[in-house]
Coordinates of C-alpha atoms in Angstrom, one line a residue:
Chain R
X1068 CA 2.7 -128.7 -19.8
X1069 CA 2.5 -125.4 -18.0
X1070 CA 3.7 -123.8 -15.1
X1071 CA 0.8 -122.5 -12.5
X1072 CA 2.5 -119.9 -9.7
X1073 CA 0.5 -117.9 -7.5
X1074 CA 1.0 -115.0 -5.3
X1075 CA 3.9 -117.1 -3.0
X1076 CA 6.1 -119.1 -5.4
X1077 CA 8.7 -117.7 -6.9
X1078 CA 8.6 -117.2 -10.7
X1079 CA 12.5 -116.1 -11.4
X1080 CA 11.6 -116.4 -15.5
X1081 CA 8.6 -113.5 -15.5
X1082 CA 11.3 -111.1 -17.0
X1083 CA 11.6 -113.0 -20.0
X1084 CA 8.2 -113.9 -20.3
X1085 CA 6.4 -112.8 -23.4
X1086 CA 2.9 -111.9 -21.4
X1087 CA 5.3 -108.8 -20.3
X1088 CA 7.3 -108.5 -23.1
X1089 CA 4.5 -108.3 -25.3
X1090 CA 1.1 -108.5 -23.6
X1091 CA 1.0 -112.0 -25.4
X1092 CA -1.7 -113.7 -23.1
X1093 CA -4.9 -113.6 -21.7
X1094 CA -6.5 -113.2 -18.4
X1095 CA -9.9 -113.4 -16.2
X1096 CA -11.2 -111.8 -12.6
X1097 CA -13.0 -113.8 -10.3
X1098 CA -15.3 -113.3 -7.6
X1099 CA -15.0 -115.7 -4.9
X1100 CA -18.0 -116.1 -1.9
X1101 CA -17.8 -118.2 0.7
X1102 CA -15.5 -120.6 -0.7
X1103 CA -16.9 -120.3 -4.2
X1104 CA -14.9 -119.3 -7.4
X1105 CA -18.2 -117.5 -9.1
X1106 CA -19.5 -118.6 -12.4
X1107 CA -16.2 -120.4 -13.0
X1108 CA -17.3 -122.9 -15.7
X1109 CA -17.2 -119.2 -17.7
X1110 CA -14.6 -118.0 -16.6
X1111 CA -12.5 -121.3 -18.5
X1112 CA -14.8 -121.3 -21.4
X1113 CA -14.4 -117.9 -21.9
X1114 CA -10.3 -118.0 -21.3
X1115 CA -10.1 -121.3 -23.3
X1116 CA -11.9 -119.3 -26.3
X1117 CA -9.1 -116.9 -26.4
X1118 CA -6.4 -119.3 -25.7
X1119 CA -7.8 -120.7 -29.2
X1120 CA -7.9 -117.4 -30.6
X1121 CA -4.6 -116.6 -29.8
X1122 CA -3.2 -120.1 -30.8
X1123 CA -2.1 -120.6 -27.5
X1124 CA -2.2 -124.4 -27.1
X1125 CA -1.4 -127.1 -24.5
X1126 CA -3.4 -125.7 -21.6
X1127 CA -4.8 -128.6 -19.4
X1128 CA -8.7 -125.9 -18.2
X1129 CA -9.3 -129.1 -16.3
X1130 CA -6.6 -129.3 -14.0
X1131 CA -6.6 -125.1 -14.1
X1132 CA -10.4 -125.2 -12.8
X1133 CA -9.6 -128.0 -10.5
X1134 CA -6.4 -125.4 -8.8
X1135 CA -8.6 -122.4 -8.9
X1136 CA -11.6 -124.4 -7.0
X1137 CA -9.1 -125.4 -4.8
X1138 CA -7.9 -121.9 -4.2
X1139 CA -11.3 -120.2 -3.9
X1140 CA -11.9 -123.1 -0.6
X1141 CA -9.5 -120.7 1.1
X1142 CA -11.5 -117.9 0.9
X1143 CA -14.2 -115.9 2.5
X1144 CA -14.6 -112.9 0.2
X1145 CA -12.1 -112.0 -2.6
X1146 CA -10.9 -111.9 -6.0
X1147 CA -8.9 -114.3 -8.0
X1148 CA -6.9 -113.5 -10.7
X1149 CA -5.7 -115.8 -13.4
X1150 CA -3.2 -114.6 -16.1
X1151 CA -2.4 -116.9 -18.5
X1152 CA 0.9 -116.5 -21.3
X1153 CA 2.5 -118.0 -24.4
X1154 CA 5.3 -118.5 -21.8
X1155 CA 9.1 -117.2 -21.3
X1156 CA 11.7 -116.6 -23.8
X1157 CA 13.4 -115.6 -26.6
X1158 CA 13.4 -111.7 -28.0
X1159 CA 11.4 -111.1 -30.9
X1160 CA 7.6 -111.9 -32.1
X1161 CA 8.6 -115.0 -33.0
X1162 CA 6.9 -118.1 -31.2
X1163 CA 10.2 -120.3 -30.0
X1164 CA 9.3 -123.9 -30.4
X1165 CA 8.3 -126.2 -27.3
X1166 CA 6.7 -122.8 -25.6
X1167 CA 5.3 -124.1 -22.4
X1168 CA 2.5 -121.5 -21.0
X1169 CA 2.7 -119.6 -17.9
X1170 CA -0.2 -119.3 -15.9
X1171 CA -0.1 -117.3 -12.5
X1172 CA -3.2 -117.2 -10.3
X1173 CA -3.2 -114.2 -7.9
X1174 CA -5.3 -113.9 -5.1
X1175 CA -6.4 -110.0 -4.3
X1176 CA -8.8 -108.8 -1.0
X1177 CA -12.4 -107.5 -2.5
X1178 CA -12.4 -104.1 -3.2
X1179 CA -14.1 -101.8 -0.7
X1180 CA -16.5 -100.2 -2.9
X1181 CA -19.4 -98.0 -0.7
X1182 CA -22.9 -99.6 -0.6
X1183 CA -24.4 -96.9 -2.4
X1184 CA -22.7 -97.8 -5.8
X1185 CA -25.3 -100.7 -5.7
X1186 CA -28.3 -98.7 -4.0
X1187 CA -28.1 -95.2 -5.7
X1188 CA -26.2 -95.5 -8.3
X1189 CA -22.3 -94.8 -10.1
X1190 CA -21.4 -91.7 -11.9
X1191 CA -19.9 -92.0 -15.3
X1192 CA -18.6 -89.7 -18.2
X1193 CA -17.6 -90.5 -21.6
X1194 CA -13.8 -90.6 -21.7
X1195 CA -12.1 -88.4 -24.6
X1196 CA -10.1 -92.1 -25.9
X1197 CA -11.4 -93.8 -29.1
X1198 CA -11.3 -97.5 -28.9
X1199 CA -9.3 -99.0 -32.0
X1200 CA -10.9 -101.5 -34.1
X1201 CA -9.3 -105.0 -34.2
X1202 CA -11.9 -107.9 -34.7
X1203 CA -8.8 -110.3 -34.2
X1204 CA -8.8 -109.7 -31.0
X1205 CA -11.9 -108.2 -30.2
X1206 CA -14.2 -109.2 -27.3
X1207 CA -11.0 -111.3 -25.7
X1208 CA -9.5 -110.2 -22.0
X1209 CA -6.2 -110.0 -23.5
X1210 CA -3.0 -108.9 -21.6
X1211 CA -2.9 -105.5 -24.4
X1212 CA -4.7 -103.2 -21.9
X1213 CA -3.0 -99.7 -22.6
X1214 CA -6.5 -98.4 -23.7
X1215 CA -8.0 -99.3 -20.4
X1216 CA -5.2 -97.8 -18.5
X1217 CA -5.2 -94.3 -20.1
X1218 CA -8.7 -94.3 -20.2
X1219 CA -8.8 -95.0 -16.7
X1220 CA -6.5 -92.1 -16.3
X1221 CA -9.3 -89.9 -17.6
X1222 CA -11.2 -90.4 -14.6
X1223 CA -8.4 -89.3 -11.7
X1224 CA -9.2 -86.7 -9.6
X1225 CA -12.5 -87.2 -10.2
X1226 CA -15.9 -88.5 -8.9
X1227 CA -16.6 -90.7 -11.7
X1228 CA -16.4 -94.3 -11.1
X1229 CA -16.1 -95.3 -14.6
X1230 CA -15.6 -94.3 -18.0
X1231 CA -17.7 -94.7 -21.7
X1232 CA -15.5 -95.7 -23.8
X1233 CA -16.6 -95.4 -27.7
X1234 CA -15.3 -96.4 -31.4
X1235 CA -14.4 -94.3 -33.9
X1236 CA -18.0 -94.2 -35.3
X1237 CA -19.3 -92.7 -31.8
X1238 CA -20.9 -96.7 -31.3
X1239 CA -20.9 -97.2 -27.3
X1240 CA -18.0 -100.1 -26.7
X1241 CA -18.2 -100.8 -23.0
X1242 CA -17.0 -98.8 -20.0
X1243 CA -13.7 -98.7 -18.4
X1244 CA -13.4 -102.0 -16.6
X1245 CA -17.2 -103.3 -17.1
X1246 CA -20.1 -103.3 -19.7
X1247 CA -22.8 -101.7 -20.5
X1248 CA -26.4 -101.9 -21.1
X1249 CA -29.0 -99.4 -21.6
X1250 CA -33.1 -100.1 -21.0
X1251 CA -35.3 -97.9 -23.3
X1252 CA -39.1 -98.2 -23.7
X1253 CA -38.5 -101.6 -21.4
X1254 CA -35.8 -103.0 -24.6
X1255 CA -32.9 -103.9 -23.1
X1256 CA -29.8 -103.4 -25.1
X1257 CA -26.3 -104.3 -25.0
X1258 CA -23.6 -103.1 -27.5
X1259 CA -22.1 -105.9 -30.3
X1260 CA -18.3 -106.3 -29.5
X1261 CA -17.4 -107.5 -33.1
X1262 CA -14.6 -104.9 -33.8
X1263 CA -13.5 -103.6 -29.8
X1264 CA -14.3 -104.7 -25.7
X1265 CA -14.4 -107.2 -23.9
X1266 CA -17.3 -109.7 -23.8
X1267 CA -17.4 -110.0 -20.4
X1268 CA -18.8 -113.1 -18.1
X1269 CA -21.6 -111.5 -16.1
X1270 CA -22.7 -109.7 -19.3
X1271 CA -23.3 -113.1 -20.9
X1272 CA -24.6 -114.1 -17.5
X1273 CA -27.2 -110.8 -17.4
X1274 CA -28.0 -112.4 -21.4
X1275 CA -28.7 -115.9 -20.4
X1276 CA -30.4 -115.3 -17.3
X1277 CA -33.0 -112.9 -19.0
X1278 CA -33.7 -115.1 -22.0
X1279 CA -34.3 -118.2 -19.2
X1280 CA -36.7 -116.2 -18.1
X1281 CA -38.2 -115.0 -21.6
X1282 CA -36.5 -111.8 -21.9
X1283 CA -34.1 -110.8 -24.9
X1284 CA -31.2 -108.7 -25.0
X1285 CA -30.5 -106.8 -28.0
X1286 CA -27.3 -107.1 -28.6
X1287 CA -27.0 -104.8 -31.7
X1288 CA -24.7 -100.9 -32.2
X1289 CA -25.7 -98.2 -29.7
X1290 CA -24.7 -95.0 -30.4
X1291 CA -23.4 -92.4 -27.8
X1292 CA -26.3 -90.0 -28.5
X1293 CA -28.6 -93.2 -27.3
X1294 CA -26.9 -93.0 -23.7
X1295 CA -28.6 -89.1 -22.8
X1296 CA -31.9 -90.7 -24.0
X1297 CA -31.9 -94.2 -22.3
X1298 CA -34.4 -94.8 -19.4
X1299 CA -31.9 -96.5 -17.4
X1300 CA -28.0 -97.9 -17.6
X1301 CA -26.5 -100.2 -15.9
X1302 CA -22.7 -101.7 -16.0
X1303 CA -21.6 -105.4 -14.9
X1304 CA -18.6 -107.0 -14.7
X1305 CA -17.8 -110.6 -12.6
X1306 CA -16.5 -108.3 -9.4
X1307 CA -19.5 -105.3 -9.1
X1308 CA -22.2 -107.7 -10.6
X1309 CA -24.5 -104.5 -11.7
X1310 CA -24.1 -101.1 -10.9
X1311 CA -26.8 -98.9 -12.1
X1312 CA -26.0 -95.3 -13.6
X1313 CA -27.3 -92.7 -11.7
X1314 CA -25.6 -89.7 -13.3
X1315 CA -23.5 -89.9 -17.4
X1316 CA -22.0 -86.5 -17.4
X1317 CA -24.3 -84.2 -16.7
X1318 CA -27.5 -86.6 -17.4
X1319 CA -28.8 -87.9 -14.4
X1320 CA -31.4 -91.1 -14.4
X1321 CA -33.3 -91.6 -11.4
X1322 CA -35.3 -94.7 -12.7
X1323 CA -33.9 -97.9 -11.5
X1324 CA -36.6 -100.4 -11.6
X1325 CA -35.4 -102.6 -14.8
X1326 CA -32.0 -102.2 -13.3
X1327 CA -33.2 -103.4 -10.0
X1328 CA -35.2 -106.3 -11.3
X1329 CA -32.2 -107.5 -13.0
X1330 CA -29.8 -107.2 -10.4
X1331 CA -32.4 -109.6 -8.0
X1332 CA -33.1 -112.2 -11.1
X1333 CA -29.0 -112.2 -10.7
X1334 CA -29.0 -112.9 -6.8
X1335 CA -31.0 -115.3 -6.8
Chain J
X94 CA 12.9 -93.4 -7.8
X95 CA 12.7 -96.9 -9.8
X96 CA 13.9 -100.2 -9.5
X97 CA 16.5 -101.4 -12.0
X98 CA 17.0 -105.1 -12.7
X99 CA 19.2 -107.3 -15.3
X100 CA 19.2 -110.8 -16.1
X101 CA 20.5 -111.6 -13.0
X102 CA 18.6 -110.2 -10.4
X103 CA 15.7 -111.1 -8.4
X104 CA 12.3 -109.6 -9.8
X105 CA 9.7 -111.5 -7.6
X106 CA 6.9 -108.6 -7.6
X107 CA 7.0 -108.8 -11.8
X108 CA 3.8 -111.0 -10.8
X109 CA 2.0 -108.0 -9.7
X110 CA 3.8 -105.2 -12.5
X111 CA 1.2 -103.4 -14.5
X112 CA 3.6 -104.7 -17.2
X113 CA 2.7 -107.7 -17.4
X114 CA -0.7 -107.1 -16.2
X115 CA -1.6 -104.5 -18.9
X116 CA 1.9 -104.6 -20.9
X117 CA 1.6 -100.6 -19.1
X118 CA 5.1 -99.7 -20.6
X119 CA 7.3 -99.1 -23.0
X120 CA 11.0 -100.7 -24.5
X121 CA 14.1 -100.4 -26.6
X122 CA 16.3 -102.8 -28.8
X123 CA 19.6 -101.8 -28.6
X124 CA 22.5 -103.1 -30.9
X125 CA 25.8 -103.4 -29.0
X126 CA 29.4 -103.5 -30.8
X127 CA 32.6 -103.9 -29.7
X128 CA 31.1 -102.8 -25.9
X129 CA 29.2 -99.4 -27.8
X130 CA 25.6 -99.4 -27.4
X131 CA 24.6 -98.1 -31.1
X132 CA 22.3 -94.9 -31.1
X133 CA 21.7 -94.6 -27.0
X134 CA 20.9 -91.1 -27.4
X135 CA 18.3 -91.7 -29.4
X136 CA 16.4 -94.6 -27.8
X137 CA 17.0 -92.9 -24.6
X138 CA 14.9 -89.9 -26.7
X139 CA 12.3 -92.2 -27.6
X140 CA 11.9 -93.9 -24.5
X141 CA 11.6 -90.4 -22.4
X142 CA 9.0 -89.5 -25.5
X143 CA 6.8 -92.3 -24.7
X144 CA 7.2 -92.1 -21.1
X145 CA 5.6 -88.6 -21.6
X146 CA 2.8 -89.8 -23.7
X147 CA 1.9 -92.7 -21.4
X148 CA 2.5 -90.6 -18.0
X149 CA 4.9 -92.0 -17.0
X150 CA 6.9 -90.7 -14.5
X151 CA 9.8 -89.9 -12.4
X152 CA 12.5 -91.8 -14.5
X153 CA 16.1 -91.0 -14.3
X154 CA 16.7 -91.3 -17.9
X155 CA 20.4 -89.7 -17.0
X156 CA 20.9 -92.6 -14.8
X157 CA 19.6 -95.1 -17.0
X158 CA 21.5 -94.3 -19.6
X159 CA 24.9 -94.3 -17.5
X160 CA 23.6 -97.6 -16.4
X161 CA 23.6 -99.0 -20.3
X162 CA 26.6 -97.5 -21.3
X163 CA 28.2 -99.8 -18.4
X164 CA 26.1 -102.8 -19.9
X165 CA 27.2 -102.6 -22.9
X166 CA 30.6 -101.8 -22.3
X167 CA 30.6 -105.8 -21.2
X168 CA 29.2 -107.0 -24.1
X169 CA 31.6 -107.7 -27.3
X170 CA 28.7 -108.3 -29.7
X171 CA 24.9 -108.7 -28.5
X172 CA 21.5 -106.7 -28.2
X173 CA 20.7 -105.2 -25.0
X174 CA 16.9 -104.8 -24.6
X175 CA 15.2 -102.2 -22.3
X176 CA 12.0 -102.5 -20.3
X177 CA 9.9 -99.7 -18.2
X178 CA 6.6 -100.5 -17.0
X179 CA 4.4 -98.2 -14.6
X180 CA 5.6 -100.4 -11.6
X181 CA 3.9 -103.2 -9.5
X182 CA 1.0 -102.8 -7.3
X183 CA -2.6 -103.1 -6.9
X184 CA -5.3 -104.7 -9.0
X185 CA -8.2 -102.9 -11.8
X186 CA -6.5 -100.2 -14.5
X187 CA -6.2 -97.2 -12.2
X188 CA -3.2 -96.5 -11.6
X189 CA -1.9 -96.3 -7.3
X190 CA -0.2 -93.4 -6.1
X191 CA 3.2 -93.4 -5.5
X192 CA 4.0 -95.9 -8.2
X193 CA 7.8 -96.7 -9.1
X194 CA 8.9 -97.8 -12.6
X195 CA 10.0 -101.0 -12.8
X196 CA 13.5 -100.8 -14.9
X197 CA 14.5 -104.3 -16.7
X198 CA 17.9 -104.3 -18.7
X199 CA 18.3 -107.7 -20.3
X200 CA 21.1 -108.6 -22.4
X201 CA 20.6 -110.8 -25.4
X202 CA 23.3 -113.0 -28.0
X203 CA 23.2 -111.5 -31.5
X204 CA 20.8 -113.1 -33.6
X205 CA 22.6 -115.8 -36.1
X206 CA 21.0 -113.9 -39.3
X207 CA 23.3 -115.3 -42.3
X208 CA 25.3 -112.6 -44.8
X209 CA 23.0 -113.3 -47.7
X210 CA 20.2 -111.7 -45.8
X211 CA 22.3 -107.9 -46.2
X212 CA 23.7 -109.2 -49.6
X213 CA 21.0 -111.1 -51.5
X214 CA 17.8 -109.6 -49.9
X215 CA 14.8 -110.8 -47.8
X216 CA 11.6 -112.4 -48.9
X217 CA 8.6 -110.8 -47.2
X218 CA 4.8 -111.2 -47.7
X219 CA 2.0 -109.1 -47.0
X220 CA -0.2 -110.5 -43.7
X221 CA -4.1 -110.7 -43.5
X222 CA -3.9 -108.7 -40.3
X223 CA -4.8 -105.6 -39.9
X224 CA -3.3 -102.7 -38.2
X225 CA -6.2 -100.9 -35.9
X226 CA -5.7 -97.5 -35.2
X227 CA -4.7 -95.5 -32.3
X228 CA -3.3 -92.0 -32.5
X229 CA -2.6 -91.7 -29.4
X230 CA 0.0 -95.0 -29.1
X231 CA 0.6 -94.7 -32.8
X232 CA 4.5 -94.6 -32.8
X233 CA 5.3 -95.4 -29.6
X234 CA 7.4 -99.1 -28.8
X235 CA 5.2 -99.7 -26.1
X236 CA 4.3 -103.4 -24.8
X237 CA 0.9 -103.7 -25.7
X238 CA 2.1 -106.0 -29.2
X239 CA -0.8 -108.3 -30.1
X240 CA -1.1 -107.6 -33.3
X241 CA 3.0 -108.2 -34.4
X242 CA 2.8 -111.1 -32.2
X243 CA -0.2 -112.1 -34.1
X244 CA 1.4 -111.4 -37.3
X245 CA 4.9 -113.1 -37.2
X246 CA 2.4 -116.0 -37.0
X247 CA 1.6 -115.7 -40.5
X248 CA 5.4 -116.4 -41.3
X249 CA 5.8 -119.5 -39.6
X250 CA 6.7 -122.1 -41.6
X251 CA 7.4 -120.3 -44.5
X252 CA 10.6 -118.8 -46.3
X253 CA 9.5 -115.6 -45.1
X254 CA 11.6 -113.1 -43.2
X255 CA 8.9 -110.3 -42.6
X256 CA 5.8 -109.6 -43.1
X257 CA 4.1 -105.9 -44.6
X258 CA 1.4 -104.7 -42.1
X259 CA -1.2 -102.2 -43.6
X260 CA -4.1 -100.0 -42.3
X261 CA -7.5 -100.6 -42.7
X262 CA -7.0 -98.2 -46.1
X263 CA -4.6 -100.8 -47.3
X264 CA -2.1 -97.7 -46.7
X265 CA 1.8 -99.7 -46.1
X266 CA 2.6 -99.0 -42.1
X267 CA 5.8 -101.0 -41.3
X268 CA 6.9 -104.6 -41.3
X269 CA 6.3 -107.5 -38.4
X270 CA 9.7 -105.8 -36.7
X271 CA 11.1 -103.4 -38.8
X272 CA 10.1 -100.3 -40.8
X273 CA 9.6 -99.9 -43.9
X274 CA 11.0 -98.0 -47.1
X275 CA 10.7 -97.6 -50.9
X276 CA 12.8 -96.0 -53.7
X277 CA 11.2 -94.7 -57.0
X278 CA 12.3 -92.9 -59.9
X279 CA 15.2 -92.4 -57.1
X280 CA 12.7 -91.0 -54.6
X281 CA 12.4 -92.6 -50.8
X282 CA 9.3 -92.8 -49.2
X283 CA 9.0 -94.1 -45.7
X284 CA 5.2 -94.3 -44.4
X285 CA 3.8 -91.4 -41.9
X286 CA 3.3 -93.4 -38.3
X287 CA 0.5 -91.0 -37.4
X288 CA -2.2 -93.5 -36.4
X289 CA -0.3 -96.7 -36.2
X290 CA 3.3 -98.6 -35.8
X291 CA 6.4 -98.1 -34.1
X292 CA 8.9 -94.9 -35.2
X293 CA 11.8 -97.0 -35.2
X294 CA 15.3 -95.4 -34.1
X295 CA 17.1 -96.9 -37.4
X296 CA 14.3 -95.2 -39.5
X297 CA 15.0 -91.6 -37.4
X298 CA 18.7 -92.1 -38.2
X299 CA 18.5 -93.3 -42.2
X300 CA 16.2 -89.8 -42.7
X301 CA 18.7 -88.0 -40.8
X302 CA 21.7 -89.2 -42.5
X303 CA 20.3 -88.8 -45.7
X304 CA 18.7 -85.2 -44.9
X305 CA 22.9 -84.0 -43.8
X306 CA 23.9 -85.5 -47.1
X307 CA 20.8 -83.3 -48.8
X308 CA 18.6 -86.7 -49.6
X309 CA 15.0 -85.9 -48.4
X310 CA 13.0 -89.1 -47.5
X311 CA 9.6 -88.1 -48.1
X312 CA 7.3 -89.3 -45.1
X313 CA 3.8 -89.9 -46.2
X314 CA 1.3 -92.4 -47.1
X315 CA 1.9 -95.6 -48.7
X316 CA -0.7 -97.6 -50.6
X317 CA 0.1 -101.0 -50.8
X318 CA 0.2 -101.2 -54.8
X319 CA 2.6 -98.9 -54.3
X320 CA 5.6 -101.6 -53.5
X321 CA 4.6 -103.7 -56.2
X322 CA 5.5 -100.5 -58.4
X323 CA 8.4 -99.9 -56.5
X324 CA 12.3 -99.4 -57.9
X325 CA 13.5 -100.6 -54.5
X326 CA 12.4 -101.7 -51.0
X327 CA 14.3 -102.0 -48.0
X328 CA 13.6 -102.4 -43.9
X329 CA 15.3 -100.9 -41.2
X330 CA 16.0 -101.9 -37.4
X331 CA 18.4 -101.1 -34.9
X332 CA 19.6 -104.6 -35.0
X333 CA 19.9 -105.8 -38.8
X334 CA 20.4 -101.8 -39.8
X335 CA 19.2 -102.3 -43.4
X336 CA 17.9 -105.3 -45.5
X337 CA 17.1 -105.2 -48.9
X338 CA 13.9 -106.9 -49.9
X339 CA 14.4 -109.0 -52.8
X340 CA 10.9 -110.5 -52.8
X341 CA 7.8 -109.5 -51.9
X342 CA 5.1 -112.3 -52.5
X343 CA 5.4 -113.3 -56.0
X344 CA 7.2 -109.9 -57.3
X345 CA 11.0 -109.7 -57.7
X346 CA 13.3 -107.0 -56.6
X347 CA 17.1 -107.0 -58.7
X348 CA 17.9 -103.4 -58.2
X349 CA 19.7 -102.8 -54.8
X350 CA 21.3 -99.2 -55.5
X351 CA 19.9 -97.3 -53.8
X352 CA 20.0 -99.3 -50.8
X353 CA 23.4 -100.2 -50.9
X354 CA 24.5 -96.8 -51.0
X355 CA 22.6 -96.1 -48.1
X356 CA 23.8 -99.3 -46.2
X357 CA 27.2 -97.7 -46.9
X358 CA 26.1 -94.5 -45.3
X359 CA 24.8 -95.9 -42.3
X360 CA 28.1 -97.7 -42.1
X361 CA 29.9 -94.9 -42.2

């Protein structure tokens, strides 16, 4: 039905492979504790979602999520990546019948990020990129990523950990490689990712857990200007969790407390 | 300086190429004859010109080129497509130092298109899709190619050879693989790639031929309407050169002039 490598076996058919030839796939980044893929069940829905968006068909999440919880056993702290294709052959956009999905899960050490991300707080700056609009394909983690990659090019030689990425209408998207949130007047707000992003796991996580305990996100249009006057920031993704914001160019925020509250409610 | 694979050869860290990852890369279609690979000069131009706009660097185009001309001097009749991607390595969208382009020549049997396509005409319907907008890929054959992928979907099952793919404006960009022209009151008009599509190689050499033989093609903006109204519409691309459209949707086309003179052109 569909072949599963990982970091050892070979896959001699990944140069005719449409995930490279064409970005045609999907894929998701997992944190793995103790043995434990994080908030896996997610991680499928969310990956099955854009399977269905895609039309990408014949993927047995089952089996997938019973591999990857075999795979996370092996490990203390890391990161697990699945990527998942239409599969290999042909040349042209056209889907070749009988396409049997590739789906690769890589294993990759955690990232030694500095304890003081988490206690006082990234540095960001609003990259000069526009995100494109494309409600097809909008809010998937789809393999078409050059945005990403030349917005994180932006930030090189520099002591910005991540990037603000907006539309065309100056509406806040999401950062480089995470999402974003904003607290102001105690509203906590997260952009809509109708037209552009990626609708990350923990951001849905950061959603649920704060309506369980009878607070609402907003998830509605921020605009750029919105940013400077925010109380507080903070950025998730499935690998960080939160970072706060301590400094967006030359703003700098030295309130964390909502951002702190929320980054407990999420430990425990 | 960058690793340069065929068909043939081993490319076991494509797994971890920011290729596949990110479709980080660019590549080339190449129509071979008689052991000529048709117009290398100029998709070795394009290439290098994306290459720049990506940053992406350190590629011996000389080489490569030398390299292709070999290729193709094996090949009686077939397509020889091109792959660069930023390399392999590393996890997240920044981009490791020291990266080395991975290099893929793959070699491809001409496609089994019958005569009547080049003598009757091609039927070709507009898609629902949408082209998003991004000036600073716009042009560019680069790997990020959701959205044709998406849209040769449309065709499936249909008698449809290609599909038109518009703007947000409902301004005429290109077709699912080709580009696009249109002839009126003896007038051709090929749409401006400013914001979105792929400059095609065929399309640089039609405006060229015609410009040495004192025909201006008129590069602008297309509305939609527009090929309804038109005398004439054909598509271009390196491999099938020039088709004429004899349908699009429910309109007719009978006129082929135009076309057919500049088919004879090209073949010239």
């Amino acid at each position: 039905m569909s072949n599963i490598g990982d970091n050892t076996s070979e896959n001699s058919d990944l140069q005719n492979d449409r995930g490279l030839h064409y970005g045609d796939g999907l894929f998701e980044t997992i944190a793995v504790k103790s043995g434990i893929a994080e908030y896996l069940e997610s991680h499928i829905n969310r990956l099955s979602k854009g399977c269905k968006r895609l039309k990408l068909i014949n993927i047995d999440f089952l089996y997938l999520k019973n591999q990857l919880e075999q795979k996370a056993k092996t490990i203390h702290k890391g990161v697990i990546k699945i990527i998942v294709t239409r599969g290999s052959g042909g040349r042209g956009y056209a889907t070749p019948d009988n396409m049997s999905a590739t789906i690769l899960i890589l294993e990759y050490p955690w990232p030694d990020y500095s304890d003081d991300l988490w206690n006082k707080g990234v540095s960001i700056k609003k990259c000069d990129i526009v995100l494109s609009t494309q409600p097809l394909l909008a809010g998937l983690k789809h393999l078409n990523r050059l945005e990403n990659v030349m917005a994180r090019m932006e930030l090189e030689n520099s002591d910005f950990q991540e990037g603000v990425l907006c539309d065309s209408e100056q509406n806040v998207i999401e950062a480089t490689s995470s999402n974003i949130f904003i607290v102001k007047n105690d509203e906590i707000i997260t952009p809509k990712l109708d037209n552009c992003g990626v609708s990350g796991v923990m951001r849905e996580q950061i959603i649920e857990k704060l309506r369980i305990t009878g607070s609402l996100v907003h998830v509605k249009d921020i605009q750029y200007k919105e940013l400077l006057d925010a109380d507080e920031i903070f950025l998730s993704n499935s690998v960080i969790s939160i970072w706060p914001v301590a400094r967006l160019n030359e703003r700098i925020y030295s309130v964390f407390s909502v951002t702190k509250k929320i980054m407990s409610l999420l430990n425990n």
